XYZ file of C-alpha atoms in Angstrom:
371
model
C -4.238 10.859 13.257
C -7.803 11.840 12.391
C -10.209 8.928 12.044
C -12.721 8.355 9.306
C -15.894 8.386 11.341
C -17.991 10.985 9.543
C -20.592 11.182 6.823
C -18.383 13.197 4.476
C -17.659 11.750 1.073
C -13.917 11.348 0.540
C -11.457 10.006 -2.013
C -8.179 8.089 -1.792
C -4.970 10.088 -2.258
C -1.656 8.266 -2.705
C 1.291 10.677 -2.502
C 4.544 9.185 -3.768
C 8.013 10.528 -4.536
C 7.421 10.122 -8.294
C 3.657 10.466 -8.711
C 0.405 11.421 -6.995
C -2.639 9.229 -7.589
C -6.275 9.905 -6.740
C -9.243 7.499 -6.801
C -12.890 8.238 -6.056
C -15.380 5.394 -5.531
C -19.148 5.865 -5.646
C -22.053 3.545 -4.882
C -24.020 3.276 -8.114
C -26.458 0.345 -7.898
C -27.558 -2.706 -5.925
C -26.221 -6.187 -6.678
C -28.127 -8.988 -4.929
C -29.619 -6.339 -2.670
C -26.250 -4.872 -1.657
C -24.719 -1.570 -2.812
C -22.071 -1.892 -5.515
C -19.061 0.400 -5.665
C -17.976 1.893 -8.964
C -14.574 3.300 -9.844
C -15.967 6.742 -10.549
C -12.914 8.959 -11.035
C -9.155 8.510 -11.138
C -5.965 10.337 -12.023
C -2.188 10.244 -11.822
C 0.206 13.178 -12.122
C 3.963 12.930 -12.326
C 6.053 14.604 -9.622
C 9.261 16.428 -10.628
C 12.462 15.604 -8.780
C 12.943 17.439 -5.512
C 9.307 18.116 -4.609
C 9.275 15.276 -2.070
C 12.109 13.562 -0.259
C 11.525 10.328 1.662
C 8.919 11.251 4.241
C 8.965 15.009 3.677
C 7.500 17.760 1.482
C 10.450 19.852 0.269
C 8.717 22.241 -2.170
C 5.383 23.130 -0.600
C 4.151 25.484 -3.340
C 4.827 23.010 -6.146
C 3.303 20.196 -4.094
C 0.115 22.231 -3.591
C -0.165 22.865 -7.342
C 0.242 19.163 -8.105
C -2.314 18.186 -5.468
C -4.864 20.598 -6.890
C -4.119 19.343 -10.409
C -4.678 15.678 -9.555
C -8.316 16.348 -8.621
C -8.992 19.061 -11.210
C -7.792 17.023 -14.233
C -9.132 13.626 -13.148
C -10.816 11.229 -15.602
C -13.634 11.248 -16.640
C -14.462 14.291 -14.493
C -12.952 16.419 -11.773
C -13.105 15.163 -8.198
C -15.376 17.616 -6.417
C -14.797 16.640 -2.800
C -11.689 17.930 -1.066
C -11.919 15.419 1.784
C -9.205 12.789 1.461
C -7.866 9.601 2.997
C -4.094 9.895 2.577
C -1.247 7.386 2.819
C 2.105 7.808 4.533
C 5.313 6.426 2.970
C 6.338 3.026 4.333
C 9.987 3.902 4.951
C 9.120 6.302 7.774
C 6.424 4.308 9.573
C 6.207 1.340 11.929
C 3.645 -1.442 12.395
C 3.502 -3.866 15.322
C 0.974 -6.383 16.623
C 0.756 -6.267 20.426
C -1.406 -7.830 23.112
C -3.284 -5.958 25.830
C -5.493 -7.144 28.692
C -9.184 -7.480 27.936
C -10.734 -4.352 29.406
C -13.817 -2.199 28.985
C -13.979 -0.363 25.660
C -13.365 3.039 27.228
C -10.050 1.795 28.686
C -8.674 0.192 25.515
C -6.928 3.355 24.318
C -5.043 3.738 27.603
C -3.937 0.090 27.528
C -2.757 0.431 23.915
C -0.648 3.467 24.813
C 0.843 1.716 27.841
C 1.830 -1.435 25.936
C 2.851 0.279 22.689
C 5.306 2.542 24.497
C 7.570 -0.477 25.016
C 7.718 -1.187 21.269
C 7.754 2.212 19.552
C 11.171 3.127 18.071
C 10.483 6.816 18.797
C 10.052 8.974 21.853
C 6.319 8.814 22.534
C 5.893 12.599 22.386
C 7.434 12.512 18.870
C 5.016 9.872 17.554
C 1.471 9.700 16.237
C -0.202 6.372 16.951
C -3.205 4.546 15.470
C -4.588 1.177 16.528
C -7.142 -1.445 15.555
C -8.469 -4.426 17.512
C -7.871 -7.750 15.774
C -10.149 -10.794 15.837
C -9.040 -13.831 17.887
C -6.808 -16.326 16.127
C -8.671 -19.241 14.496
C -9.180 -22.043 16.988
C -8.221 -19.891 19.970
C -10.887 -19.588 22.628
C -11.596 -16.369 24.485
C -8.595 -15.372 26.566
C -7.673 -12.677 29.045
C -5.723 -10.742 26.408
C -6.602 -9.355 22.992
C -4.534 -8.581 19.903
C -4.115 -5.045 18.594
C -2.296 -3.810 15.491
C -0.517 -0.537 16.177
C 0.625 1.869 13.456
C 3.126 4.589 14.341
C 4.447 7.555 12.363
C 6.720 10.441 13.343
C 4.565 13.385 14.405
C 6.742 15.743 12.343
C 6.013 13.669 9.215
C 2.252 13.785 9.758
C 2.286 17.517 10.459
C 4.492 18.207 7.422
C 2.146 16.394 5.026
C -0.931 17.820 6.739
C 0.325 21.377 6.276
C 0.946 20.810 2.554
C -2.476 19.238 2.019
C -4.299 21.949 3.921
C -2.449 24.602 1.890
C -3.798 22.916 -1.249
C -7.341 23.138 0.113
C -7.802 19.536 1.247
C -9.424 18.255 4.416
C -7.737 15.136 5.786
C -10.262 12.640 7.109
C -7.670 9.927 7.738
C -3.944 9.388 7.407
C -2.963 5.780 6.874
C 0.207 3.738 6.611
C 0.782 2.522 3.067
C 0.942 -1.189 3.921
C -2.543 -1.118 5.455
C -3.972 0.533 2.334
C -2.283 -2.043 0.093
C -3.619 -4.968 2.122
C -7.133 -3.543 1.945
C -6.774 -2.729 -1.744
C -5.895 -6.330 -2.557
C -8.699 -7.679 -0.330
C -6.180 -9.859 1.490
C -8.454 -10.207 4.522
C -10.845 -12.067 2.221
C -8.211 -14.004 0.245
C -6.168 -15.266 3.193
C -6.461 -18.824 4.471
C -5.939 -19.966 8.042
C -2.965 -22.175 7.168
C -0.892 -19.787 5.070
C 0.800 -16.427 5.103
C 0.597 -14.093 2.120
C 3.425 -11.795 1.055
C 2.892 -8.666 -1.012
C 5.747 -7.271 -3.092
C 5.032 -3.604 -3.707
C 7.418 -2.787 -6.555
C 7.371 0.991 -6.810
C 9.202 3.544 -8.928
C 11.508 4.885 -6.207
C 11.205 2.229 -3.478
C 9.794 -1.216 -2.853
C 8.555 -3.147 0.164
C 7.530 -6.619 1.216
C 4.480 -6.992 3.454
C 3.745 -10.301 5.197
C 0.136 -10.893 6.223
C -0.648 -13.803 8.536
C -3.117 -14.713 11.278
C -5.463 -11.887 10.391
C -3.010 -8.993 10.366
C 0.150 -7.467 8.925
C 3.036 -9.193 10.667
C 6.055 -7.662 8.944
C 6.983 -4.877 6.549
C 10.483 -4.250 5.268
C 12.141 -2.267 2.506
C 13.616 -3.980 -0.554
C 16.673 -3.061 -2.607
C 14.619 -2.612 -5.783
C 13.536 0.535 -7.585
C 11.565 0.539 -10.820
C 13.289 3.742 -11.925
C 16.751 2.305 -11.285
C 15.806 -0.820 -13.241
C 14.633 1.318 -16.158
C 17.857 3.352 -16.069
C 19.968 0.182 -16.187
C 18.009 -1.103 -19.185
C 18.439 2.275 -20.923
C 22.189 2.171 -20.328
C 22.459 -1.420 -21.563
C 20.459 -0.808 -24.746
C 21.683 2.767 -25.312
C 18.107 4.046 -25.534
C 16.052 6.746 -23.786
C 14.393 6.177 -20.423
C 10.973 6.255 -22.110
C 11.998 3.520 -24.545
C 13.614 1.509 -21.752
C 10.422 1.649 -19.653
C 8.385 0.402 -22.607
C 10.871 -2.433 -23.158
C 10.789 -3.386 -19.467
C 7.015 -3.717 -19.492
C 6.432 -5.192 -22.968
C 9.470 -7.506 -23.177
C 10.442 -8.012 -19.562
C 11.391 -11.596 -18.747
C 9.919 -13.199 -21.858
C 12.776 -14.800 -23.841
C 10.636 -14.658 -26.985
C 10.400 -10.840 -26.889
C 12.970 -8.252 -28.016
C 15.359 -10.926 -29.202
C 15.904 -11.982 -25.573
C 17.990 -8.820 -25.034
C 15.914 -7.533 -22.111
C 15.455 -10.721 -20.080
C 19.097 -11.110 -18.938
C 19.202 -7.466 -17.826
C 15.950 -7.658 -15.851
C 16.930 -11.031 -14.373
C 20.173 -9.516 -13.115
C 18.321 -6.583 -11.590
C 15.940 -8.946 -9.779
C 18.730 -11.030 -8.231
C 19.033 -8.875 -5.103
C 15.248 -8.545 -4.838
C 14.873 -12.312 -4.767
C 17.475 -12.627 -2.008
C 15.764 -9.856 -0.030
C 12.407 -11.644 -0.247
C 13.954 -14.926 0.865
C 15.604 -13.176 3.804
C 12.349 -11.459 4.819
C 10.289 -14.649 4.771
C 13.005 -16.531 6.665
C 13.225 -13.760 9.269
C 9.472 -13.902 9.730
C 9.459 -17.672 10.284
C 12.364 -17.506 12.740
C 10.890 -14.583 14.645
C 7.350 -16.002 14.721
C 7.451 -19.746 15.472
C 3.646 -19.845 15.542
C 3.347 -18.173 12.153
C 2.631 -19.865 8.845
C 4.826 -20.357 5.822
C 4.423 -17.850 2.989
C 2.632 -19.894 0.347
C 1.487 -17.093 -1.915
C 2.974 -13.823 -3.165
C 0.949 -10.993 -4.684
C 2.559 -8.267 -6.782
C 1.616 -4.586 -6.626
C 3.173 -1.335 -7.811
C 4.145 -0.190 -11.290
C 6.918 -2.741 -11.898
C 4.428 -5.564 -11.311
C 3.475 -4.885 -14.944
C 6.830 -6.225 -16.167
C 6.049 -9.055 -18.573
C 6.477 -12.558 -17.086
C 7.761 -11.233 -13.758
C 5.179 -13.320 -11.905
C 6.210 -16.640 -13.456
C 9.917 -15.789 -13.135
C 9.648 -15.001 -9.418
C 7.522 -18.109 -8.861
C 10.262 -20.230 -10.412
C 13.020 -18.642 -8.326
C 11.131 -18.476 -5.017
C 9.311 -21.817 -5.390
C 6.085 -20.090 -4.362
C 2.861 -19.169 -6.131
C 3.205 -15.634 -7.490
C 0.527 -13.569 -9.207
C -0.403 -9.955 -9.745
C -2.802 -8.682 -7.119
C -6.240 -7.520 -8.205
C -7.276 -4.285 -6.465
C -10.340 -4.035 -8.734
C -12.162 -6.954 -7.090
C -15.806 -6.237 -6.310
C -15.821 -2.936 -8.203
C -17.635 -1.826 -11.341
C -14.895 -0.622 -13.703
C -15.501 1.872 -16.548
C -14.153 0.967 -19.979
C -11.936 4.065 -19.955
C -9.922 2.950 -16.938
C -6.359 1.972 -18.036
C -6.296 -1.613 -16.782
C -2.630 -1.925 -17.699
C -2.002 0.596 -14.888
C -4.065 -1.289 -12.305
C -1.104 -2.410 -10.167
C 0.103 1.185 -9.874
C -3.234 2.228 -8.366
C -3.290 -0.444 -5.625
C -2.573 1.927 -2.727
C -4.959 4.620 -3.989
C -7.720 2.034 -4.421
C -7.144 0.746 -0.891
C -7.430 4.279 0.457
C -10.572 4.876 -1.597
C -12.156 1.694 -0.226
C -11.658 3.053 3.258
C -13.051 6.414 2.207
C -16.155 4.715 0.813
C -16.489 2.475 3.894
C -16.660 -0.467 1.525
C -15.619 -3.187 3.947
C -17.237 -4.078 7.297
C -15.518 -2.549 10.298
C -13.867 -5.758 11.466
C -12.073 -6.206 8.121
C -11.714 -2.658 6.893
C -8.413 -1.634 8.424
C -10.033 1.377 10.123
C -7.759 2.643 12.852
C -8.467 4.516 16.073
C -6.440 7.576 17.017
C -4.857 7.957 20.432
């Protein structure tokens, strides 16, 4: 994958099955002598059914039109640059933390390839691989080996998306796995404590994932049996209303027994039952598979369905863990026009834009190195 090591200005581009989101960050002033990033431009366009399938562009011409539209019709102004940092869908990618011998910098790439080959669930010639050195674990003295996080995607997937983006007139400065963008967007490197693991529930329209972050890196990602669109459809069927009305009810009434005559809460609670079991299973699998890891003591919510009323307190009660909505706007200047009620939906795009703006220092930025 191409790496973001240039002076070109770029924006974050989150391509999903149901929507495409774009975010552009600009440095606008100094705060305590340091540059301050501003959310300069943003947009979201809906994607008709059939344009994308999981991990593939199916209708290239329509996709190109949508990609051009997301920058042309952005708020409050069009995005001028065509250089983008783009995410890859989580269902088709793979993340693994490995250890390699401590070697000279020019030999690190070769060692990563050698060790990663034993862990990649693809033939090596069919894969595209990125890597990033990780800092030593807290309290661990210098050793003969060093930790590396490796991100792998099918080469066909990367080439398929690259072709569509180039046809739309974009230059790809970096392609990044969604989980890495989400972690950066929520500033988890800064929020995390040495004695706890943090889980992120990314509750999207067509798919959802849990990401477990511990010991300075992403330790686990797994898909969840929850879809915001399916939840909305079930509410619509239960109430005999349109999908638009059901979506409004999901967000504004949600799990609050005092709203909508308590008609929505039982439906949403039933929908979340499998999600809760999936999260329990994921955290248990992480503890069993990583005896040296920490217990998940905090859960952050991202994605559009994180806006469901009272979902944070409901999940906290069921999972016996602190749960809150993540804040991908931390450290940014936010214009009044930005729709804050949509913040959770822009988490991935904001994480990509932070990388594009080189907001974080290299050791905490999630920048990856191509091999």
